[in-house]
Coordinates of C-alpha atoms in Angstrom, one line a residue:
X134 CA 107.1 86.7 119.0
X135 CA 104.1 84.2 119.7
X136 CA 100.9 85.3 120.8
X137 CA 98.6 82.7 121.8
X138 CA 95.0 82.7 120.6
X139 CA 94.8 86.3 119.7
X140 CA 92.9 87.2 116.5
X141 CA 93.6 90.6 115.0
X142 CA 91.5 92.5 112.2
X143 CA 91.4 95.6 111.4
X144 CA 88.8 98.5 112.4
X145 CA 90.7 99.4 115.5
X146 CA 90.8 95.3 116.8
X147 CA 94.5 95.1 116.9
X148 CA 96.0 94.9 113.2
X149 CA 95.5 95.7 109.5
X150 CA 95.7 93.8 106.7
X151 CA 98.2 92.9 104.1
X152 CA 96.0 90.8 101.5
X153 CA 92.9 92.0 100.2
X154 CA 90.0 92.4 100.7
X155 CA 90.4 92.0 104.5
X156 CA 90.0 88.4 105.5
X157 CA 91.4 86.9 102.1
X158 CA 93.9 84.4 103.4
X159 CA 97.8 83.5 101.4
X160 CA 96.7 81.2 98.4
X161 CA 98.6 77.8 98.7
X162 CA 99.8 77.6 102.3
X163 CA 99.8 74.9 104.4
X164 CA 101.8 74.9 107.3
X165 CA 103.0 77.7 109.5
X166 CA 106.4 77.8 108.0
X167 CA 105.0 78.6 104.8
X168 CA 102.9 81.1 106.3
X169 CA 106.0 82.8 107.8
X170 CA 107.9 82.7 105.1
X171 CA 105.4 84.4 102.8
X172 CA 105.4 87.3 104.9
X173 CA 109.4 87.5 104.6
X174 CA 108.8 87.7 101.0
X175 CA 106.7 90.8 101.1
X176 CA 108.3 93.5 100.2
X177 CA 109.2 96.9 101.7
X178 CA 108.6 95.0 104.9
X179 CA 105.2 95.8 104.3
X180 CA 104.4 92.3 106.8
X181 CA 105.1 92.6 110.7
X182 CA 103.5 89.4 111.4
X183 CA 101.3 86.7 110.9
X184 CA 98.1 84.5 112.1
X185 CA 97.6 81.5 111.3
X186 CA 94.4 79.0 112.0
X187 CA 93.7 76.0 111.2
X188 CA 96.1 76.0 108.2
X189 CA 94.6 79.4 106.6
X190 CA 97.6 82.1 106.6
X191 CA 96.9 85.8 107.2
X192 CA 99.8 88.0 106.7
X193 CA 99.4 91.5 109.1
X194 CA 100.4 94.5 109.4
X195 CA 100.5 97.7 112.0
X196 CA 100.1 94.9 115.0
X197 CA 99.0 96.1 118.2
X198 CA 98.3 93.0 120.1
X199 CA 97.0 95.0 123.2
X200 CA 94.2 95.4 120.8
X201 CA 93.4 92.1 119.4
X202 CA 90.3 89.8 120.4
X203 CA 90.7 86.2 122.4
X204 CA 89.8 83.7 120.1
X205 CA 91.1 80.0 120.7
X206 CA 91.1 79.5 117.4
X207 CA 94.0 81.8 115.8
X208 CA 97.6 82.4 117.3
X209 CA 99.4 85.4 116.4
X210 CA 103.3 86.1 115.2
X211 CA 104.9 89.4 115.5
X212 CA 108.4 89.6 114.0
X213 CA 110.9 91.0 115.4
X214 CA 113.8 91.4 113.5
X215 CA 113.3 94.3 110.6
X216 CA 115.9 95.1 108.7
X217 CA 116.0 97.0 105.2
X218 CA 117.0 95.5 102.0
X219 CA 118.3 97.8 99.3
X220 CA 116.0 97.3 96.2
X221 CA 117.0 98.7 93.1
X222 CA 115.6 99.9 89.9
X223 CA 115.9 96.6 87.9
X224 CA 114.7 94.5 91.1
X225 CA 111.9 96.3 91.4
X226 CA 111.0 96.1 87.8
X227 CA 112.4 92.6 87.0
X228 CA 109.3 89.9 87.6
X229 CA 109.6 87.4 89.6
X230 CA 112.0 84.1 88.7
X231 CA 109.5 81.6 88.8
X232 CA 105.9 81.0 89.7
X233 CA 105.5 80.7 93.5
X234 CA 103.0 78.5 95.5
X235 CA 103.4 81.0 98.4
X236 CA 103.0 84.4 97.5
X237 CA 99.7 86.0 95.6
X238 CA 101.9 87.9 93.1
X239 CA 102.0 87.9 88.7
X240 CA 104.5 85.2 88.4
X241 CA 105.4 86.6 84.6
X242 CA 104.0 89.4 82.5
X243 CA 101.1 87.8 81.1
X244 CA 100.3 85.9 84.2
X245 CA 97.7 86.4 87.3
X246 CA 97.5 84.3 90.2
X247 CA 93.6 83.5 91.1
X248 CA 93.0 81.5 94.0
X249 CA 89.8 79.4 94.9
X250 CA 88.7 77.6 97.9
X251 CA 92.6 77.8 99.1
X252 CA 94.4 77.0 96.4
X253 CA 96.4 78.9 93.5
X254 CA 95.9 78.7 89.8
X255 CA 97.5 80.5 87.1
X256 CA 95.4 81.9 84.3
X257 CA 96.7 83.2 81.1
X258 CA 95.5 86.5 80.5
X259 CA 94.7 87.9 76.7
X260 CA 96.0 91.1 76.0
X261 CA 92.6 92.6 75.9
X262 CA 93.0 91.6 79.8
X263 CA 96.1 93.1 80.4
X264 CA 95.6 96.9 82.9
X265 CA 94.5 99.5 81.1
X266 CA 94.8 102.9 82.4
X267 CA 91.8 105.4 83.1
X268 CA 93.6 109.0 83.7
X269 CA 92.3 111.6 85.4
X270 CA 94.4 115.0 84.8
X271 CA 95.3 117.1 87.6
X272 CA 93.6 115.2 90.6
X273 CA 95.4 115.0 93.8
X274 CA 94.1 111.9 96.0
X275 CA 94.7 111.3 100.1
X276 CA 93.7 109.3 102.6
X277 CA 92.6 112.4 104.7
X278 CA 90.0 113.5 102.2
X279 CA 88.7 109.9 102.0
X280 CA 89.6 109.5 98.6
X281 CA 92.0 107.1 98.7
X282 CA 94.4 104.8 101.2
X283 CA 97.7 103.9 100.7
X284 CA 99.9 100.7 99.3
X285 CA 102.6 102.2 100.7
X286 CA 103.4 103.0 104.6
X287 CA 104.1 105.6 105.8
X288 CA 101.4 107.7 104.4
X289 CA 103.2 109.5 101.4
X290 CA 105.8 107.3 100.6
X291 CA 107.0 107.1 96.9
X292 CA 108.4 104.0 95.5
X293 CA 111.9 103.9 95.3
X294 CA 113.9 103.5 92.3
X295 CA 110.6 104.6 90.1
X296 CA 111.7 107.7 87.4
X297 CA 108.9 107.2 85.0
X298 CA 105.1 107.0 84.5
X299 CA 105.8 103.5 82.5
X300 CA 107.6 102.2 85.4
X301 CA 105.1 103.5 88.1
X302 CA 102.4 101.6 86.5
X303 CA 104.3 98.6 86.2
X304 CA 105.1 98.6 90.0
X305 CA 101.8 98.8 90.5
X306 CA 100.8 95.9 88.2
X307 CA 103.5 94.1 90.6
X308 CA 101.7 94.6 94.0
X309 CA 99.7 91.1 94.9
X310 CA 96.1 90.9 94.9
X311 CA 95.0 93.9 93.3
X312 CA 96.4 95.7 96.5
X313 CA 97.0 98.9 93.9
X314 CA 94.6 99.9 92.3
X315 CA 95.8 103.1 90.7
X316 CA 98.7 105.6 90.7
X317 CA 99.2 109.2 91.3
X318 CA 102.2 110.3 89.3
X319 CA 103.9 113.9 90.4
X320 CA 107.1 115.5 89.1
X321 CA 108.8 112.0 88.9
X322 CA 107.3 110.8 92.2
X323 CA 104.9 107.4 91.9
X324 CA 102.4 106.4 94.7
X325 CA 100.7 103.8 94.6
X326 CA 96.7 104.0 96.0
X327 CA 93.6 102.1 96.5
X328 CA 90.1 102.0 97.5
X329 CA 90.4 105.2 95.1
X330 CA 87.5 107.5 94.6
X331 CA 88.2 110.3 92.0
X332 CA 85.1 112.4 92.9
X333 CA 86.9 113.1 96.1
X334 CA 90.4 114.1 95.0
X335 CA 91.9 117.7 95.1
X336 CA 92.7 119.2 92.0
X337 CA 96.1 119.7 91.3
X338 CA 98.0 120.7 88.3
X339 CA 101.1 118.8 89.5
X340 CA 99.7 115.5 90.0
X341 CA 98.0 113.1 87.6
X342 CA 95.8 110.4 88.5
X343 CA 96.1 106.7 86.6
X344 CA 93.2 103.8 87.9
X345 CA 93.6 100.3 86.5
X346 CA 90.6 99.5 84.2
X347 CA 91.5 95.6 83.8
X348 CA 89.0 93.3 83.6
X349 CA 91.0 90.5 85.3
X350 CA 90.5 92.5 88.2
X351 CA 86.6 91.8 87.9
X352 CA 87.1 87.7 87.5
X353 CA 89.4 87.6 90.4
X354 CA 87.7 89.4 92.7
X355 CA 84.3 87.1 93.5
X356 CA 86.7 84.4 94.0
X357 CA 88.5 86.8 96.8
X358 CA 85.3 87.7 98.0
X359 CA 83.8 84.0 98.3
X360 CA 87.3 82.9 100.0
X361 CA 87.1 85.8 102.8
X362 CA 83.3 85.2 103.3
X363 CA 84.3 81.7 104.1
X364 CA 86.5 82.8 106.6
X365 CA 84.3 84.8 108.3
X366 CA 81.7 82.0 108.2
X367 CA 84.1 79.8 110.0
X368 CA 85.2 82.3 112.3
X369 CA 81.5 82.7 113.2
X370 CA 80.9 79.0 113.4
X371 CA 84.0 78.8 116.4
X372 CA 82.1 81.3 118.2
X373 CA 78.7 79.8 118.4
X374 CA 80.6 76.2 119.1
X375 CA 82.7 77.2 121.6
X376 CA 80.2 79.9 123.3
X377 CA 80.0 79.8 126.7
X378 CA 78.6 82.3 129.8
X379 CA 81.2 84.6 130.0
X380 CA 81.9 88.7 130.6
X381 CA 84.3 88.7 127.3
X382 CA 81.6 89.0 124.0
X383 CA 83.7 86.9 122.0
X384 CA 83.8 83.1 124.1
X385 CA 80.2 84.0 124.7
X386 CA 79.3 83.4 121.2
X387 CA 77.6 85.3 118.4
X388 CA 75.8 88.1 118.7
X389 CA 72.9 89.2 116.2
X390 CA 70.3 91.5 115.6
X391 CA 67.0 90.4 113.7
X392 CA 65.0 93.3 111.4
X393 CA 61.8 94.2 113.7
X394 CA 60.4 96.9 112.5
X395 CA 56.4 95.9 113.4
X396 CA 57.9 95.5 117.1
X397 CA 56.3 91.6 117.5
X398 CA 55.5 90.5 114.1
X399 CA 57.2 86.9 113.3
X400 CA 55.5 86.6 110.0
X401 CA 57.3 90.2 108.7
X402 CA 58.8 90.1 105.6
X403 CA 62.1 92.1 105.9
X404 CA 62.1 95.4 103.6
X405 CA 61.1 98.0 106.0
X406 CA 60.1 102.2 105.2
X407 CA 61.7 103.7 108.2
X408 CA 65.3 104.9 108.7
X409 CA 65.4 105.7 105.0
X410 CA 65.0 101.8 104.5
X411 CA 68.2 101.1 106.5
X412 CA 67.2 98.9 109.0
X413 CA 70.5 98.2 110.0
X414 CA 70.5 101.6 111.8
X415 CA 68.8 102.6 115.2
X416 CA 65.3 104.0 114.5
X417 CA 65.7 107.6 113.4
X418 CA 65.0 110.5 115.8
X419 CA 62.2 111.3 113.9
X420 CA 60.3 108.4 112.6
X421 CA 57.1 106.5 114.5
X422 CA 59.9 104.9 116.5
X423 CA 61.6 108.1 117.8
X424 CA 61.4 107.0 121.4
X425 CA 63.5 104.1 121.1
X426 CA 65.9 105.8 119.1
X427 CA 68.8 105.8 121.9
X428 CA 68.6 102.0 121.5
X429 CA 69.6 98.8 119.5
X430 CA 68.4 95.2 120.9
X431 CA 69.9 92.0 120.0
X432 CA 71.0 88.4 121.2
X433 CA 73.7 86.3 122.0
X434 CA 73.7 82.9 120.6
X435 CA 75.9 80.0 121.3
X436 CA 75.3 76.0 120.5
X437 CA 73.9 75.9 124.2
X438 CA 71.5 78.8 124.0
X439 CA 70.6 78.9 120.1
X440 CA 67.4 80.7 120.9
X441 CA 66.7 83.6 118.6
X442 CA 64.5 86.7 118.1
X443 CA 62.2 84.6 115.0
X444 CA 62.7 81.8 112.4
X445 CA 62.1 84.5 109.6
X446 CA 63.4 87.6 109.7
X447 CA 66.9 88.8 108.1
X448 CA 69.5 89.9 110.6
X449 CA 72.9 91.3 111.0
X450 CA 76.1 89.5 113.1
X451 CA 77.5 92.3 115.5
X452 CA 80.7 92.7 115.7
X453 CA 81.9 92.2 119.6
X454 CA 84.2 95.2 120.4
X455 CA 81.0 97.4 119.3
X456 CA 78.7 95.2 121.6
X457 CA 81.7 95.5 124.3
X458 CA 81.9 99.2 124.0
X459 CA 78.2 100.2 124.0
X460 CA 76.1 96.9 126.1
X461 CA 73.7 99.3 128.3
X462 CA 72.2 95.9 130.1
X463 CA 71.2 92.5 129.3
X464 CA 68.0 90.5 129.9
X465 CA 68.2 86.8 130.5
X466 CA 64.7 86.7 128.3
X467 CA 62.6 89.4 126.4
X468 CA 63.3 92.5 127.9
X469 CA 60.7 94.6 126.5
X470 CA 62.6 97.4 125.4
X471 CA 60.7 98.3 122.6
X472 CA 57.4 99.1 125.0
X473 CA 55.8 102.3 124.3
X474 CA 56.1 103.7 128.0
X475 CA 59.8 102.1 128.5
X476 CA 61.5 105.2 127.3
X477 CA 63.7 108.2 129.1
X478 CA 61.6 111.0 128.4
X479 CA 60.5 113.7 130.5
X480 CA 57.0 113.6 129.7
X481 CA 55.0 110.0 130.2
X482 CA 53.7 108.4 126.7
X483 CA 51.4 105.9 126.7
X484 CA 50.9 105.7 123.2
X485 CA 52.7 105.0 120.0
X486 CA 51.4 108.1 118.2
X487 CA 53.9 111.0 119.0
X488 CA 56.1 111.5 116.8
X489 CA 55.2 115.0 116.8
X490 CA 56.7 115.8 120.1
X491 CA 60.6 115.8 118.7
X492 CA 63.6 113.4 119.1
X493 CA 63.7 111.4 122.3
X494 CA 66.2 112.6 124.8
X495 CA 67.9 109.7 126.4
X496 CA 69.8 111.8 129.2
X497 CA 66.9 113.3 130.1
X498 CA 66.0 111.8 133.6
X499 CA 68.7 110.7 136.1
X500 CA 69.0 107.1 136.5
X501 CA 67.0 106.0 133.0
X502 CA 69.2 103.8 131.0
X503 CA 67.5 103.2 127.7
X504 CA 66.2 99.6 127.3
X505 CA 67.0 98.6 130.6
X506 CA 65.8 100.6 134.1
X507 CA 63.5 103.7 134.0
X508 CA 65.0 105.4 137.4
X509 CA 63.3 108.3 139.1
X510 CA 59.9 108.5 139.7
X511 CA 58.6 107.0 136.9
X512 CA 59.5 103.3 138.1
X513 CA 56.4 102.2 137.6
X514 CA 55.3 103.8 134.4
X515 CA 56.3 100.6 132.4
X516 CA 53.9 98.3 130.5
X517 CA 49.7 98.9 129.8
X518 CA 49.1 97.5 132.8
X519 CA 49.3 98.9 136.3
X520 CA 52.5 99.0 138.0
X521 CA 51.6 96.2 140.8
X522 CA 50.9 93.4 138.1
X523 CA 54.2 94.6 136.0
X524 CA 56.5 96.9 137.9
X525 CA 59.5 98.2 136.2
X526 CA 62.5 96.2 138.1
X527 CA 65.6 97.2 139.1
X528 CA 69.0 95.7 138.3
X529 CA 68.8 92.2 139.2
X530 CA 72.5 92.6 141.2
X531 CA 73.1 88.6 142.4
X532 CA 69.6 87.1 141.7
X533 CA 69.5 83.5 141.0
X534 CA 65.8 82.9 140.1
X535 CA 65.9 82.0 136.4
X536 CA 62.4 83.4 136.1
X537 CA 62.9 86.9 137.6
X538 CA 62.1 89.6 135.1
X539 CA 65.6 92.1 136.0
X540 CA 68.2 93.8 133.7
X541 CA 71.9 92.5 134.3
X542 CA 74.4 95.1 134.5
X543 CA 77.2 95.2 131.3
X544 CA 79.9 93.5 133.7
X545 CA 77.8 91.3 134.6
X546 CA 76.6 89.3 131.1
X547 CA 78.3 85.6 132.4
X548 CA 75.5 85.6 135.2
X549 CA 72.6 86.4 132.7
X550 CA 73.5 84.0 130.5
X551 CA 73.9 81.1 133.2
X552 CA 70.3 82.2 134.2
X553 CA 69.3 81.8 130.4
X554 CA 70.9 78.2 130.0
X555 CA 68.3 77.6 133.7
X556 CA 65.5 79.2 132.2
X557 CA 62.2 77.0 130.0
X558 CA 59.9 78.2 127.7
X559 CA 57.6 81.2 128.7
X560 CA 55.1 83.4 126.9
X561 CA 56.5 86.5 127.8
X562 CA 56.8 87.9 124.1
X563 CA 54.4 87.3 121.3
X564 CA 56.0 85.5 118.9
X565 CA 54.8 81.9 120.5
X566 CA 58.2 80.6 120.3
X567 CA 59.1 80.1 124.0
X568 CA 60.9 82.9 124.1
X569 CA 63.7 81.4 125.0
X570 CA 65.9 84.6 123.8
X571 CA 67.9 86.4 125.5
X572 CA 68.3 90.5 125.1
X573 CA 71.3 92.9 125.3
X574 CA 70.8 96.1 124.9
X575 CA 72.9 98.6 123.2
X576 CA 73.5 102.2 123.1
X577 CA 72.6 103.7 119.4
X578 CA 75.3 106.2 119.5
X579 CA 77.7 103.9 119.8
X580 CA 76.5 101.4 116.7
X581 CA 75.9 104.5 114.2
X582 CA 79.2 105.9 115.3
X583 CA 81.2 102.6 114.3
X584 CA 79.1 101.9 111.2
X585 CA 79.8 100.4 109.0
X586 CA 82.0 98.2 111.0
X587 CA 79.3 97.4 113.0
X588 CA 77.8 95.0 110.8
X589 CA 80.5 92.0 110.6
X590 CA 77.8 89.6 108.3
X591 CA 74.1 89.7 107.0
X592 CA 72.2 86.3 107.3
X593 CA 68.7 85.1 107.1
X594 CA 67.1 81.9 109.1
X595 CA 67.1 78.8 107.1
X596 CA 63.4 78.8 105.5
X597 CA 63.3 82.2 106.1
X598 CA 62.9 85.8 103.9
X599 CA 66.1 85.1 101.5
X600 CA 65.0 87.5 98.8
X601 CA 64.5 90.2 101.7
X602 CA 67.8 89.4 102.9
X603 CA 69.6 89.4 98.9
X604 CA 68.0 92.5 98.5
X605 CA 69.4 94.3 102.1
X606 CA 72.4 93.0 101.6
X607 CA 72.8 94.6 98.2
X608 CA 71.4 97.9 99.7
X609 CA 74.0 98.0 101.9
X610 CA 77.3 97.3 100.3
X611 CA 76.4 99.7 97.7
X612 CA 75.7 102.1 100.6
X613 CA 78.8 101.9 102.2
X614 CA 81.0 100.7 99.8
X615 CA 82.3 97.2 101.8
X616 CA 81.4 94.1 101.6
X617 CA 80.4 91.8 104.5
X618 CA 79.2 88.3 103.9
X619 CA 75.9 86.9 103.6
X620 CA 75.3 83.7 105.7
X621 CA 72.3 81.4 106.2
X622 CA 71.5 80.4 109.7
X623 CA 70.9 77.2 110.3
X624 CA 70.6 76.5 114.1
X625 CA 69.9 72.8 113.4
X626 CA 72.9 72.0 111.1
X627 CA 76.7 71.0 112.2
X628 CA 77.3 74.5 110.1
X629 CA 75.6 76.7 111.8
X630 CA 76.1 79.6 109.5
X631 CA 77.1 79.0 105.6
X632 CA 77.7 81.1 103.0
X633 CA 75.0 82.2 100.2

């Protein structure tokens, strides 16, 4: 079943994957009949379909395509005619005939399959490489207690045709890419698990746990890594090219969101004290930033309006369905969000020094929408200076005037960025840029909610703070235990984001 230009990823955006880590594409393929074909050869009929772009193959499972994202650059394949295949014992234990340039699986006993820049090599493995086994008596792990997810589907299924702990182990060795990463062995039952954490299991005297200790497991997974970041750097790259105004997130371009902590200061270097040193978060309730803790500001670049926040400053790429699901407004320039009077409190502040008062309550006053209008009678409490030389607007609705100063309703983001690509240089911010910028603003519940699958790449400006943005990044994959890519920005190159 073809689906065209539909791109599907996990995280509640329309499919999960087969291969990991997410992104890493089939080693070895070239065309889409290879592509399909691959996915035949997965067993269980663990693969329901396929996308393919631009020759890179990424085999999918648990497809919903009412949930995938527009993106001219992939097409989608569901199949559609499952049917089982008895497998027995010997199969399932018997390696494979012969080495295949199609499928990411150990061709013989003492061979892996590493891949590099889309291709397969085979590497012969000493037997100091071979899996070792780390056991850990009497732990029971599930997906429901976070400690573990399944290679298997449905949640709990046992392998078929497995009797012993040798054999368990070995079907586990079988499963490409490092899929399994451990066993849980109970009363002759064998399931296979990964993304395991053994401080989170359930003890149980019935069931054993067995995590593979192999160090060819550490040498092939940087390659893995590199090859998905690459993926998501082109993927990123399509966006910005092909960005246009537009109400869907995705053909608008790429949105990001630079560090700021200092509010203005373009010379910042990136490692900031509040939010526990998380920058990546909305500004914690109670922190000097408090009042602007119902909001997250960022841009929307494309190759026509590659205007962002500063040249310095590390940043992170947003993913769209969180931008879709929590846009408050959008400015076609600096919105001012971060002012110290622009918030939805119920008392006026002037000043930047109350964080005594408490957490910011953002439903406080009817008609405030954080970042965007003030509503009630405080529509003219924005700014230091008085209302008649800087009023607070209202939504700008239809304007046209490229130079009005107005908020732009979420449904309406095509008209503000047709007034950005109208609009010149201006010294509305204070970075002495031209603030050429646009802002969307976005609602903080939603981004710490969908953390960390918020963040879909760190980068930094070319020429700007890469040791900040080595060190961030490294703070947050060890935080949240995923990896996301990090990408220098070049807005002057062909490549408009690389990888590190």
């Amino acid at each position: 079943e073809f689906h065209r230009g539909l791109n599907c990823w996990s995280g509640g955006h329309g499919a999960e994957a087969v291969d990991f880590p997410e992104g890493t594409a089939v080693a070895g393929i070239n065309s889409l009949a290879e592509c399909k074909l691959s996915c035949v050869h997965v067993p269980n009929l663990f693969c329901e379909g396929v996308l393919f772009s631009h020759g890179y193959c990424f085999r999918k499972r648990s497809i919903r395509p009412q949930s995938c994202q527009v993106d001219p650059a992939f097409d989608l394949y569901v199949r559609s005619n499952f049917y089982v295949v008895p497998v027995t014992r010997t199969q399932l234990m018997a390696p494979p005939a012969s080495p295949s340039p199609l499928l990411l699986s150990v061709p013989h006993a003492h061979e892996e399959v590493v891949h590099h820049a889309g291709h397969a090599a085979i590497e012969h493995l000493t037997a100091a490489q071979m899996p070792g086994w780390e056991l850990h008596r009497g732990l029971y792990c599930w997906s429901s207690d976070n400690a573990a997810e399944e290679v298997d589907l449905p949640e709990g299924s046992s392998v078929a045709g497995v009797g012993t702990l040798a054999e368990c182990q070995q079907s586990c060795i079988h499963v490409p890419n490092f899929l399994c990463e451990g066993v849980l062995f109970s009363r002759g039952q064998c399931y296979r698990k990964r993304s395991i954490r053994p401080q989170r299991c359930q003890s149980s005297p019935d069931s054993d746990l067995y995590v593979r200790t192999d160090a060819g497991r550490a040498g092939l997974m940087p390659l893995v890594q590199k090859s998905t970041e690459q993926i998501v750097a082109k993927r990123l790259n399509a966006r910005f090219c092909n960005g246009r105004p537009s109400k869907d997130v995705v053909a608008a371009g790429v949105t990001v969101r630079q560090f700021d902590t200092s509010g203005f200061d373009s010379e910042w270097v990136a490692l900031p004290t509040d939010s526990g040193g998380t920058p990546w978060l909305p500004c914690d309730p109670y922190t000097w930033c408090w009042k602007f803790a119902d909001r997250v500001s960022a841009s929307i670049i494309n190759s026509n309006v590659p205007y962002i926040f500063n040249a310095q400053n590390v940043g992170v790429v947003v993913d769209p369905d969180v931008v879709s699901a929590a846009l408050l407004c959008a400015w076609h320039t600096d919105g001012h969000s971060f002012d110290a009077t622009g918030v939805c409190t119920d008392t006026p502040l002037d000043t930047w020094d109350n964080a005594s008062i408490g957490p910011a309550r953002p439903d406080a006053r009817h008609g405030c929408v954080p970042g965007c209008v003030l509503g009630g009678s405080r529509a003219c409490e924005y700014g230091v200076v008085p209302c008649n030389l800087w009023p607070h607007p209202s939504w700008c609705e239809n304007s046209s005037d490229p130079w009005a100063w107005c908020p732009w309703r979420p449904n309406q983001l095509q008209q503000m960025m047709t007034l950005q690509m109208q609009y010149g240089d201006n010294n509305w911010c204070n970075q002495k840029n031209g603030c050429r910028y646009n802002e969307v603003v976005l609602d903080a519940a939603i981004w710490r909610h969908r953390m960390p699958s918020t963040i879909e790449a760190f980068f930094f400006p070319a020429g700007g703070h890469y040791t900040a943005a080595r060190i961030l990044h490294h703070k947050f994959v060890k935080m949240y235990g995923v990896h996301v890519p990090l990408l220098r920005l070049d807005l002057q190159s062909n490549e408009t984001f690389t990888v590190v």
